[in-house]
mmCIF file of C-alpha atoms in Angstrom:
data_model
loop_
_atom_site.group_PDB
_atom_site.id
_atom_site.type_symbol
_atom_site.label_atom_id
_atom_site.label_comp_id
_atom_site.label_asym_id
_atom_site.label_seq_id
_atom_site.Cartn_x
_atom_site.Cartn_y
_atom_site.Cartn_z
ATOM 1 C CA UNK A 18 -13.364 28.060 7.092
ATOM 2 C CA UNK A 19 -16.228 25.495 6.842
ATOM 3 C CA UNK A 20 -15.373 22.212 5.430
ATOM 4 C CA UNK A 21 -17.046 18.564 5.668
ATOM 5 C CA UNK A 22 -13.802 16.928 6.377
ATOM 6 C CA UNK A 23 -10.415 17.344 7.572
ATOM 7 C CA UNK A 24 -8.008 14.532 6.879
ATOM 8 C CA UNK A 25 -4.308 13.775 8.232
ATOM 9 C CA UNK A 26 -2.109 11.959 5.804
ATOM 10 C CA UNK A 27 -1.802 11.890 2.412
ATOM 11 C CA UNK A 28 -0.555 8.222 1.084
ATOM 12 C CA UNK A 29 -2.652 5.568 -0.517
ATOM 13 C CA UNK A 30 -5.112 5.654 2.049
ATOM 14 C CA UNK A 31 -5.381 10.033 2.067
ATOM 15 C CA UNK A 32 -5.537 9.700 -1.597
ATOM 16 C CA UNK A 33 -8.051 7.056 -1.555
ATOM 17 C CA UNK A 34 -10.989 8.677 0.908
ATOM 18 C CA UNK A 35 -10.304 12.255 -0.491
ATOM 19 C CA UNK A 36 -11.143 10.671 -3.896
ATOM 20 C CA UNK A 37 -14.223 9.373 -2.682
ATOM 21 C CA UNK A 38 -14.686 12.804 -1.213
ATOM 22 C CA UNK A 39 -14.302 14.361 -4.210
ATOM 23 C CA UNK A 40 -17.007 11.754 -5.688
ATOM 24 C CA UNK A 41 -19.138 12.539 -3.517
ATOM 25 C CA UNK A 42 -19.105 16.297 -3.910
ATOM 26 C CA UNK A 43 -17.803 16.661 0.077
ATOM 27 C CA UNK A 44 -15.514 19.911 1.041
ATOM 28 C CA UNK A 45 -12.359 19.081 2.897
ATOM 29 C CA UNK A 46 -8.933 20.438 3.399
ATOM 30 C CA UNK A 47 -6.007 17.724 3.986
ATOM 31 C CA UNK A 48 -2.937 18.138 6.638
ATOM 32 C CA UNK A 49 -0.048 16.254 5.061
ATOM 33 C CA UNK A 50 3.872 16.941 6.815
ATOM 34 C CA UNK A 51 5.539 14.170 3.999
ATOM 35 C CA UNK A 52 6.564 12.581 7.825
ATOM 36 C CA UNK A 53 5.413 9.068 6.746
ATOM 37 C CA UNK A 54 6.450 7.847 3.230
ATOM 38 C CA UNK A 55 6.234 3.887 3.070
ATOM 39 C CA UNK A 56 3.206 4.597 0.102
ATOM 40 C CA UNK A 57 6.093 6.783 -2.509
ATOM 41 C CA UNK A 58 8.655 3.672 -1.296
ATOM 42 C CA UNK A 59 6.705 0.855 -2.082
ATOM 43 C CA UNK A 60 6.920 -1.722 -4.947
ATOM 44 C CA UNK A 61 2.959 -0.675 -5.683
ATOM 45 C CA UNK A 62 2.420 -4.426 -7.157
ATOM 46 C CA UNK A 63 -0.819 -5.745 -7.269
ATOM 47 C CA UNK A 64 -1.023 -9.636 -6.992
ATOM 48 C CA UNK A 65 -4.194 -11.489 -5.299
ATOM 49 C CA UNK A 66 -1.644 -14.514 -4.695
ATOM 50 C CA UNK A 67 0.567 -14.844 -1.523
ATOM 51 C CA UNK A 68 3.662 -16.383 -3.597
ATOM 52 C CA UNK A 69 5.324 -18.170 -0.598
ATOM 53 C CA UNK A 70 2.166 -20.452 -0.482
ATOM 54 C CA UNK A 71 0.120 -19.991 -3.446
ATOM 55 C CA UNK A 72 -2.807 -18.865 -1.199
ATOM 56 C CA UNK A 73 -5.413 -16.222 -2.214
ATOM 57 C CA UNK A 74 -5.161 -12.954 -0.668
ATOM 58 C CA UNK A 75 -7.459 -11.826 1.826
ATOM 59 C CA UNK A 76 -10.840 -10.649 -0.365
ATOM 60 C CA UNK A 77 -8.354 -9.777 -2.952
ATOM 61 C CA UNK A 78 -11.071 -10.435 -5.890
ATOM 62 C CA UNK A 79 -13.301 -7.913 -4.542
ATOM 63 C CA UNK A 80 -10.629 -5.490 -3.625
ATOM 64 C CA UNK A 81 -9.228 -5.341 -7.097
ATOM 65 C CA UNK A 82 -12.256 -4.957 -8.927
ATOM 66 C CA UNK A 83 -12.444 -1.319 -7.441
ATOM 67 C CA UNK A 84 -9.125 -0.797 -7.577
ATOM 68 C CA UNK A 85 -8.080 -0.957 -11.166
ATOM 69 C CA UNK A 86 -11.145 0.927 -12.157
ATOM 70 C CA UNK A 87 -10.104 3.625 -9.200
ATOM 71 C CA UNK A 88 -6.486 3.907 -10.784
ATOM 72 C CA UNK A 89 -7.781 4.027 -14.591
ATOM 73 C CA UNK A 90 -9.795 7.051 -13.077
ATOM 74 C CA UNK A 91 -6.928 8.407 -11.951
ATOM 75 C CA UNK A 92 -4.661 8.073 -15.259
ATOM 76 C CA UNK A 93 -7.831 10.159 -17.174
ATOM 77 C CA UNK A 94 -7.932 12.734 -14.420
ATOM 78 C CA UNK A 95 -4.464 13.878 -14.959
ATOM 79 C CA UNK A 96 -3.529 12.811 -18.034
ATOM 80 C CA UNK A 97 -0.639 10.404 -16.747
ATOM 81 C CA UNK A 98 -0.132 7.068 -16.672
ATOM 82 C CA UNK A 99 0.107 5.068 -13.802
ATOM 83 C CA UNK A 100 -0.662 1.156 -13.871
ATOM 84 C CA UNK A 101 1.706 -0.982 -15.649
ATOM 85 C CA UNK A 102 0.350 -4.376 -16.406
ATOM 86 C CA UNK A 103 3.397 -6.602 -15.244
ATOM 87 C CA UNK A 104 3.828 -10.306 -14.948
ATOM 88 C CA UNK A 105 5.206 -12.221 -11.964
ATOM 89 C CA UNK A 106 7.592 -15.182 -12.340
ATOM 90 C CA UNK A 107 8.102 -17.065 -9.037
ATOM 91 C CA UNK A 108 11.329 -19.424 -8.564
ATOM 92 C CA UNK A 109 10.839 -22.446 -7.398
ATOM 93 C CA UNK A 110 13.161 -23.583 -4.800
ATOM 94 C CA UNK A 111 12.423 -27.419 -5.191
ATOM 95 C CA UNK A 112 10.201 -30.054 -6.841
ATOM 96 C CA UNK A 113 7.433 -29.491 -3.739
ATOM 97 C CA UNK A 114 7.075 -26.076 -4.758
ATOM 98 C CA UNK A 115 6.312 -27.016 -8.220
ATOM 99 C CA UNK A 116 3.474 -29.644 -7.469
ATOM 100 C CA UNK A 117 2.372 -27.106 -4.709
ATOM 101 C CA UNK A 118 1.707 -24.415 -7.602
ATOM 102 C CA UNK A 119 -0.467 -27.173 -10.119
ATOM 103 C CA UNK A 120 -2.379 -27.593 -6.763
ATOM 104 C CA UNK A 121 -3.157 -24.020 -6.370
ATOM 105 C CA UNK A 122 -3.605 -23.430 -10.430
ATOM 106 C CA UNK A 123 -6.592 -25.727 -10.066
ATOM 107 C CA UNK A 124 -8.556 -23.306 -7.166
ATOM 108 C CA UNK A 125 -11.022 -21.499 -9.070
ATOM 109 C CA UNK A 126 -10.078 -17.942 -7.630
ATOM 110 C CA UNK A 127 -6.550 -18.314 -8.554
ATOM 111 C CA UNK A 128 -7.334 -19.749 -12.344
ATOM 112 C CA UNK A 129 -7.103 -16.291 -14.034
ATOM 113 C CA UNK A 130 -3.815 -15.823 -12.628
ATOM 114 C CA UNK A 131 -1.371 -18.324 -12.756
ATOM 115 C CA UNK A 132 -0.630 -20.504 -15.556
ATOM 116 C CA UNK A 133 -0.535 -23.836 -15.217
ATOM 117 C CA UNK A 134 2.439 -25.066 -16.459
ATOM 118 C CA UNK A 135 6.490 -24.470 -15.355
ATOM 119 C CA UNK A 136 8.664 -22.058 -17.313
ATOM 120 C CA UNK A 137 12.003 -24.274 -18.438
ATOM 121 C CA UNK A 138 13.256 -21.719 -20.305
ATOM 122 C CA UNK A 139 16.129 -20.196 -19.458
ATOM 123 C CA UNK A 140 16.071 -16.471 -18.641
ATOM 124 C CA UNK A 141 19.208 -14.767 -18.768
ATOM 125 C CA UNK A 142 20.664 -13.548 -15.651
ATOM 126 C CA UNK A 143 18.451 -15.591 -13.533
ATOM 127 C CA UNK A 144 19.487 -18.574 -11.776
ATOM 128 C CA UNK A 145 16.222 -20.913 -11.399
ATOM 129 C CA UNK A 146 17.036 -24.908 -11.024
ATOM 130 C CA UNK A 147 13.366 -26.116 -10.779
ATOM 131 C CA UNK A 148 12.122 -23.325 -12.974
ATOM 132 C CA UNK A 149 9.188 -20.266 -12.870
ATOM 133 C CA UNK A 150 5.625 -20.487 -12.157
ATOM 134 C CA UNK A 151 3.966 -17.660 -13.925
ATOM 135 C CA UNK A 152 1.326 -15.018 -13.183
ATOM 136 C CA UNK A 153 -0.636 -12.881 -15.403
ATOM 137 C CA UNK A 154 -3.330 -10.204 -14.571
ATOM 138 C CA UNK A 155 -0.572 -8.777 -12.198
ATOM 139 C CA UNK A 156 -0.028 -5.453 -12.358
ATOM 140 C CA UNK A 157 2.598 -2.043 -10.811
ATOM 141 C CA UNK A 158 0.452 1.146 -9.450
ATOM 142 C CA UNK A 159 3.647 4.145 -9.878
ATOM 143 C CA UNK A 160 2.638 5.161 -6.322
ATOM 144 C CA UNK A 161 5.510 8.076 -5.844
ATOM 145 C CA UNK A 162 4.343 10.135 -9.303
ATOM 146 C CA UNK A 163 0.648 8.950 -8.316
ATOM 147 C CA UNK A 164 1.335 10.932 -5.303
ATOM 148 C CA UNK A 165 3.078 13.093 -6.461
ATOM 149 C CA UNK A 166 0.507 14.541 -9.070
ATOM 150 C CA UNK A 167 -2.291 14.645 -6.275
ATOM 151 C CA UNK A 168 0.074 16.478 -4.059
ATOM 152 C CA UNK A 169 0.083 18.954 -6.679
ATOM 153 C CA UNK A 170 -3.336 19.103 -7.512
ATOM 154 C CA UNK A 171 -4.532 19.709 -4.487
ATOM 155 C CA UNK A 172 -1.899 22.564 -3.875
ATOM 156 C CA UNK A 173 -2.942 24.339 -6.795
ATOM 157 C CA UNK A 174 -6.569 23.756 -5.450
ATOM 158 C CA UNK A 175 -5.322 24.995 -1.741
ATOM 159 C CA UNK A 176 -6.448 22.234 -0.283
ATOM 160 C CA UNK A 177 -3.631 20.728 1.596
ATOM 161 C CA UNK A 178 -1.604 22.471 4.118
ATOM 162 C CA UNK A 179 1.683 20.549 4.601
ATOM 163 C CA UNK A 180 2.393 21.197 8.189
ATOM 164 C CA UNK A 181 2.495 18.558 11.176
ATOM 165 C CA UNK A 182 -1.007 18.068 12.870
ATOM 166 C CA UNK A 183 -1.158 18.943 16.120
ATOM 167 C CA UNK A 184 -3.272 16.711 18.300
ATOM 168 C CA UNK A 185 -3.749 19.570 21.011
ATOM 169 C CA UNK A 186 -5.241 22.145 19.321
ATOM 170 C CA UNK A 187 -8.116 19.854 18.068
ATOM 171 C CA UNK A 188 -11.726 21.112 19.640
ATOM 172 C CA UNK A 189 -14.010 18.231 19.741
ATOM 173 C CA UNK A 190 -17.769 19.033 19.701
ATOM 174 C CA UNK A 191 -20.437 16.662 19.792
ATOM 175 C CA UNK A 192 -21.546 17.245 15.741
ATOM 176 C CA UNK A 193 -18.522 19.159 14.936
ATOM 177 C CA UNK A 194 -14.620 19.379 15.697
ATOM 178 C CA UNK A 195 -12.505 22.794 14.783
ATOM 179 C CA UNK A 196 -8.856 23.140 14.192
ATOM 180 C CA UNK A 197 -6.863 26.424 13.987
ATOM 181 C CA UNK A 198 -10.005 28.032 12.688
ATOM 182 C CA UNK A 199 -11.192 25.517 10.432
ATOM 183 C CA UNK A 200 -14.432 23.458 11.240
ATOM 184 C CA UNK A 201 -15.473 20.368 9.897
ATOM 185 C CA UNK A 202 -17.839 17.866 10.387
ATOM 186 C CA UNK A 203 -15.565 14.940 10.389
ATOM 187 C CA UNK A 204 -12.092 14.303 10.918
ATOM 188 C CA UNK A 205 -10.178 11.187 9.294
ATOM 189 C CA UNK A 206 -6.963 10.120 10.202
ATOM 190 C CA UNK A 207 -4.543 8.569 7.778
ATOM 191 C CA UNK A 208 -1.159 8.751 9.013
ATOM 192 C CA UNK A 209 0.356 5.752 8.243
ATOM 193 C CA UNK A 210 2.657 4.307 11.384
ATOM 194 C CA UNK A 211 2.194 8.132 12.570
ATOM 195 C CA UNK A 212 -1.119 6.555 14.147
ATOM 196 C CA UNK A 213 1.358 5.139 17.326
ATOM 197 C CA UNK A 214 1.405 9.014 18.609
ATOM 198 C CA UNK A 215 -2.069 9.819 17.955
ATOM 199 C CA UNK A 216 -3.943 10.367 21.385
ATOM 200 C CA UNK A 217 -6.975 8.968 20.175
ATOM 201 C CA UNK A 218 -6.282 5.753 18.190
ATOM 202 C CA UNK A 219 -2.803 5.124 19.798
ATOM 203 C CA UNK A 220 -4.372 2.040 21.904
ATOM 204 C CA UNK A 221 -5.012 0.753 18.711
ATOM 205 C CA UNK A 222 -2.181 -2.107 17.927
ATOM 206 C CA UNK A 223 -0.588 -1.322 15.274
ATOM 207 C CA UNK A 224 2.894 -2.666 14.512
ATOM 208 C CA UNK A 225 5.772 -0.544 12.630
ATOM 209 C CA UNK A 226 7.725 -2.110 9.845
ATOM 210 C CA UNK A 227 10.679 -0.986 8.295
ATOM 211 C CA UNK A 228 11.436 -1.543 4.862
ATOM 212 C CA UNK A 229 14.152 -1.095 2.337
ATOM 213 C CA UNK A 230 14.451 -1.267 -0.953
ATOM 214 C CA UNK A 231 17.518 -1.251 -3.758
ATOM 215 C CA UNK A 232 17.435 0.365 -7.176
ATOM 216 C CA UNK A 233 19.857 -1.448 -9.450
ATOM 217 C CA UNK A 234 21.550 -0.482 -12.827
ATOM 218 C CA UNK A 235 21.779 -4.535 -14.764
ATOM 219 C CA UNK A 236 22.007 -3.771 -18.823
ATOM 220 C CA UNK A 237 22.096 -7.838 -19.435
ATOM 221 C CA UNK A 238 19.269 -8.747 -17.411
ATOM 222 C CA UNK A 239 16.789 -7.280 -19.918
ATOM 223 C CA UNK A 240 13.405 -8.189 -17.955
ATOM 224 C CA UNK A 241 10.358 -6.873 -18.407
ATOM 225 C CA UNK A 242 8.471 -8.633 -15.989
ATOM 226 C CA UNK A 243 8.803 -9.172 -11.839
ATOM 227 C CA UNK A 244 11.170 -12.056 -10.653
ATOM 228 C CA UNK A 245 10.109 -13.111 -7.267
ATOM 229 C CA UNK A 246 12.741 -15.700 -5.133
ATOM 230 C CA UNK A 247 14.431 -14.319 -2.335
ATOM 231 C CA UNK A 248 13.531 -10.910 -2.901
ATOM 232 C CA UNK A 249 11.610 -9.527 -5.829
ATOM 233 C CA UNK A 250 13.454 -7.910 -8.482
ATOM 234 C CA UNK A 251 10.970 -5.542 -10.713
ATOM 235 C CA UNK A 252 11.435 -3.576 -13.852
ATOM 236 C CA UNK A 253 11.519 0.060 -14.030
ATOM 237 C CA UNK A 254 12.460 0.585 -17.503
ATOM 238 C CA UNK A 255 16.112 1.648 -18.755
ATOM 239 C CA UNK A 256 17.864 -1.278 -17.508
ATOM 240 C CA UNK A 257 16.390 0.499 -13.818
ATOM 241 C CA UNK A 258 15.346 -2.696 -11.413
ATOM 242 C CA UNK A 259 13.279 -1.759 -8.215
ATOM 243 C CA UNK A 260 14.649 -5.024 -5.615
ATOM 244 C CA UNK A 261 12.933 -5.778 -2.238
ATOM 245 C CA UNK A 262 12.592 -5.626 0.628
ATOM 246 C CA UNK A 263 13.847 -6.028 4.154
ATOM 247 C CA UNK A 264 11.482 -6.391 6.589
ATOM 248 C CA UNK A 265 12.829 -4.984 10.162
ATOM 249 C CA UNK A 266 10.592 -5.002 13.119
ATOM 250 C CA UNK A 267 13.284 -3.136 15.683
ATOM 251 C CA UNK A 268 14.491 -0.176 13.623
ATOM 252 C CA UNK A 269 11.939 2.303 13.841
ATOM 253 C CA UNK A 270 13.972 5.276 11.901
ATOM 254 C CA UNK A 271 13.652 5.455 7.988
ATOM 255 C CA UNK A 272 16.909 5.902 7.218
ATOM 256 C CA UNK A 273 18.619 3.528 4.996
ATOM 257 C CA UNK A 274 21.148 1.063 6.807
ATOM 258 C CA UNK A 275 24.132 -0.610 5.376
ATOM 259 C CA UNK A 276 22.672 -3.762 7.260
ATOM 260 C CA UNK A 277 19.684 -3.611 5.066
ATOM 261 C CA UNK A 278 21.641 -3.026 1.411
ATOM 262 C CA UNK A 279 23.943 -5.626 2.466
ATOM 263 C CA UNK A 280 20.665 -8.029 3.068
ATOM 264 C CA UNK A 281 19.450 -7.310 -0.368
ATOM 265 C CA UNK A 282 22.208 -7.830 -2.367
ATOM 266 C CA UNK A 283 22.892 -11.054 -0.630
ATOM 267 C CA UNK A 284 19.813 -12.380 -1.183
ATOM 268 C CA UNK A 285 20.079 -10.740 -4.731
ATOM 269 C CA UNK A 286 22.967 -12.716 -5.650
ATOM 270 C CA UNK A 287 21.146 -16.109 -4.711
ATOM 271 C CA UNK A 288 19.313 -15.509 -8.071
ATOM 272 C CA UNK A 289 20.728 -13.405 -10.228
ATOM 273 C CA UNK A 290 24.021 -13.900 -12.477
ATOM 274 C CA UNK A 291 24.618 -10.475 -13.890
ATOM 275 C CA UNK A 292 26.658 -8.004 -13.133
ATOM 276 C CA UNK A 293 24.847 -4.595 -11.173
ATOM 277 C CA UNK A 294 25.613 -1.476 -10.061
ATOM 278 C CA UNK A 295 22.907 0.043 -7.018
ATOM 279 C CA UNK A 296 21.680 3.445 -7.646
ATOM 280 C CA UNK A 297 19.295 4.561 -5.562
ATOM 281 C CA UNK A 298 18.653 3.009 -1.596
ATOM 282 C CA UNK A 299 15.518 3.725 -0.290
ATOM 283 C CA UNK A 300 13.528 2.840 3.348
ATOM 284 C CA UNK A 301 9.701 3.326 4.322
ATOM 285 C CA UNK A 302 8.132 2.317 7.807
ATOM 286 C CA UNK A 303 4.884 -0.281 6.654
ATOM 287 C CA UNK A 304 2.212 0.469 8.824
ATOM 288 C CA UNK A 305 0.662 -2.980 9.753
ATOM 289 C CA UNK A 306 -1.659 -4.905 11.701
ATOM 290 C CA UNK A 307 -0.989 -8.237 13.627
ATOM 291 C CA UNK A 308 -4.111 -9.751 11.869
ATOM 292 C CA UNK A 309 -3.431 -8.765 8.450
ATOM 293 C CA UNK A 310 -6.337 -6.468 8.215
ATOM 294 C CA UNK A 311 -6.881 -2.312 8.085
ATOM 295 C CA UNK A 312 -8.094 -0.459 10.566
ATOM 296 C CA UNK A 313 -11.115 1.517 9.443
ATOM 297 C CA UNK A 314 -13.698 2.957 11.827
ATOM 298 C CA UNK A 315 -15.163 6.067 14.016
ATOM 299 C CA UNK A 316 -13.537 6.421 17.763
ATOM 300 C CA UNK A 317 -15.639 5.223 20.458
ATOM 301 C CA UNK A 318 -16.458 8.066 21.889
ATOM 302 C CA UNK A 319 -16.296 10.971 19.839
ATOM 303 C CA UNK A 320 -18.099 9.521 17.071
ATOM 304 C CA UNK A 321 -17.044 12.716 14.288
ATOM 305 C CA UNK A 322 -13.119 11.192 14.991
ATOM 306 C CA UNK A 323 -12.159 8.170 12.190
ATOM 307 C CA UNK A 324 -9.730 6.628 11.078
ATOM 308 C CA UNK A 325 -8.019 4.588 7.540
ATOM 309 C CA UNK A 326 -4.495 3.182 8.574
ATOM 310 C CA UNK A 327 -2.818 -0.218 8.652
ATOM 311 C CA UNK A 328 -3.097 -0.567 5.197
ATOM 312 C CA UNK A 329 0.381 -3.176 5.268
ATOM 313 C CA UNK A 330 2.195 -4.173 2.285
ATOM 314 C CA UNK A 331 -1.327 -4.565 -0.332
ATOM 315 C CA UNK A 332 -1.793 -0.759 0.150
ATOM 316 C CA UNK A 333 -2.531 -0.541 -3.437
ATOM 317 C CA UNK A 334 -5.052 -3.298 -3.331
ATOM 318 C CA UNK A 335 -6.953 -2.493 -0.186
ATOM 319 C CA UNK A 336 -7.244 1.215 -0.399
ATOM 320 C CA UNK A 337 -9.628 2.474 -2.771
ATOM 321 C CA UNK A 338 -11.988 -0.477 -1.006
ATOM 322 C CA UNK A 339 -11.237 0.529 2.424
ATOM 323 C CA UNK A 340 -11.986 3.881 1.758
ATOM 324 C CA UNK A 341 -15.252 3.429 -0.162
ATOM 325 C CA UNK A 342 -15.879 1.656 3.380
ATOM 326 C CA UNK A 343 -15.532 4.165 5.358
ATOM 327 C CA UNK A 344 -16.911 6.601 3.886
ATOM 328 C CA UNK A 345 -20.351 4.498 3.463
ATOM 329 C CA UNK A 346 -19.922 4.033 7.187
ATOM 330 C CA UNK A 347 -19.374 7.657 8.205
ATOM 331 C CA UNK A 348 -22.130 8.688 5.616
ATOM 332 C CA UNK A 349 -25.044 6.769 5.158
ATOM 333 C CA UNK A 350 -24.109 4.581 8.707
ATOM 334 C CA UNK A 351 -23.603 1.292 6.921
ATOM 335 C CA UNK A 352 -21.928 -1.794 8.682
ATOM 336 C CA UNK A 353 -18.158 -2.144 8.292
ATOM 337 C CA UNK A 354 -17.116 -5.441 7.884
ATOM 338 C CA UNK A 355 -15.873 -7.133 10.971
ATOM 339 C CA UNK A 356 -12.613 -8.082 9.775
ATOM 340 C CA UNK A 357 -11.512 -4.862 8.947
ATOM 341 C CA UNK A 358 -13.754 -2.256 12.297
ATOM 342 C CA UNK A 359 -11.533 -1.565 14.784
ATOM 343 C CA UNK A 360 -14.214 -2.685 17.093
ATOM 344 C CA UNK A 361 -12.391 -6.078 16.961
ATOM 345 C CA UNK A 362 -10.027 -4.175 19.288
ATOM 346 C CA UNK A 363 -11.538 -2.799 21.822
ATOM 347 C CA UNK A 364 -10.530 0.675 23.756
ATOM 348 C CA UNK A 365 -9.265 -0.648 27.497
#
């Protein structure tokens, strides 16, 4: 079997370069073991505004102006829906915050998104003192049935094989690697925190967060938009509330812990006045980078290796860009960005 690419992992970041595969009229086949899952346990929430300071995200602009368009794509190709346009209502926590959000509502990048004036009114269910700064333009990417329907798409197409990749059967040629029989010309790696046992980008320093998330059953909180204070709490539809998450830099297992449900629903109650009932626990391990960026880029010595990881908690945002990236790098040799090569960390 002849194929231009074989790629490892199939979350945002799989999805996203097989995509521009597909664009591209490129042949692959895609190894996927469902081992990593923090893309079908994420919020999916796209929001070019860090809410603790009111501070743009990182080339946020640029990254959703693919994005949407990428997801829209998406919806057509299979005939389901998959962005939700949301709004996102921040808490204040003191008179500070408030003059700290008319500040930021004045920066011409944030302007389209956050309104400048404080929601008084009183939302039922919520507690909020100081009131709600809102934004609009916000948006939820369904990332499970997202992935789901690819998953299935490319099984009816046989092109993914859902078994574990294994790193020692991989021949590496100098224009070519082969792998049980299959030979591509490139190989991509997109295996979320699975990078920390892969031989070849392991050195690479990539940090493993756990996350957990709540699903919650609240008939009088009727919301249809995301409240963000000590956790966020976002609407599912059917009185269904997604609320999250922990952030846990020691457990590395993705089970879900009392420890973290018992952190949620404290931090839950700070803010909300309704009575709940949890339905559904969930945990993910967030593949992230100290510096806030991906990691996109060929090995340094076999030059037909890559890899698309570190992706963090914007996976939603940063993936169709990061891909379109990398594959402009691997294909027509263009210059990846220096914030985002994994030059900036150099193989000892």
């Amino acid at each position: 079997m002849k194929v231009d690419y074989i790629i490892v992992g199939l979350g945002l970041a799989g999805l996203a370069f097989t995509k521009e595969l597909k664009r591209n009229n490129k042949s692959f086949v895609v190894f996927e073991d469902n081992s990593q899952n923090s893309s079908s346990v994420a919020g999916g929430m796209y929001n070019p505004i860090i809410l603790k300071r009111f501070t743009p995200v990182w080339n946020a602009i640029d990254q959703l102006g693919i994005a949407i368009p990428f997801y829209k794509e998406l919806e057509r190709d299979f005939g389901n829906k998959y962005d939700y346009s949301v709004d996102i209502y921040r808490v204040f926590k003191s008179v500070e915050e408030q003059n700290n959000w008319f500040i930021a509502c004045d920066k011409p990048l944030l302007t389209p998104y956050m309104v400048p004036q404080i929601v008084h009114e009183s939302i039922t269910g919520v507690i909020a003192e100081f009131g709600c700064g809102k934004l609009v333009n916000t948006g939820r990417i369904d990332t499970k049935t997202l992935l789901e329907d690819y998953r299935n798409y490319l099984s009816e197409k046989e092109l993914i094989k859902k078994e574990s990749f294994k790193y020692d059967y991989l021949i590496i040629n100098d224009n070519e690697v082969e792998y049980n029989g299959i030979v591509a010309n490139k190989i991509v790696f997109c295996e979320g925190f699975g990078l920390m046992k892969n031989p070849f980008f392991n050195y690479l320093p990539m940090q493993e967060a756990k996350g957990e998330l709540i699903t919650i059953h609240a008939p009088n909180l009727n919301i249809d938009f995301l409240i963000k204070a000590a956790v966020f709490v976002l609407p599912l539809g059917n009185n269904l509330y997604k609320v999250g998450a922990t952030f846990n830099w020691k457990d590395k297992t993705k089970e879900p812990t009392s420890a973290g449900k018992l952190e949620l629903v404290h931090k839950l109650n700070t803010f909300i006045s309704v009575p709940y009932t949890i339905v559904d626990h969930t945990a993910g391990i967030r593949p992230t980078v100290k510096d806030r960026r991906p990691l996109i880029g060929k090995h340094p010595i076999h030059q037909n290796l890559a890899v698309l990881n570190g992706l963090g908690t914007r996976g939603v945002m940063i993936a169709p860009t990061s891909a379109k990236s990398l594959y402009n790098h691997l294909e027509s040799n263009m210059k990846l960005d220096s914030e985002i090569s994994i030059d900036r960390f150099p193989k000892n």
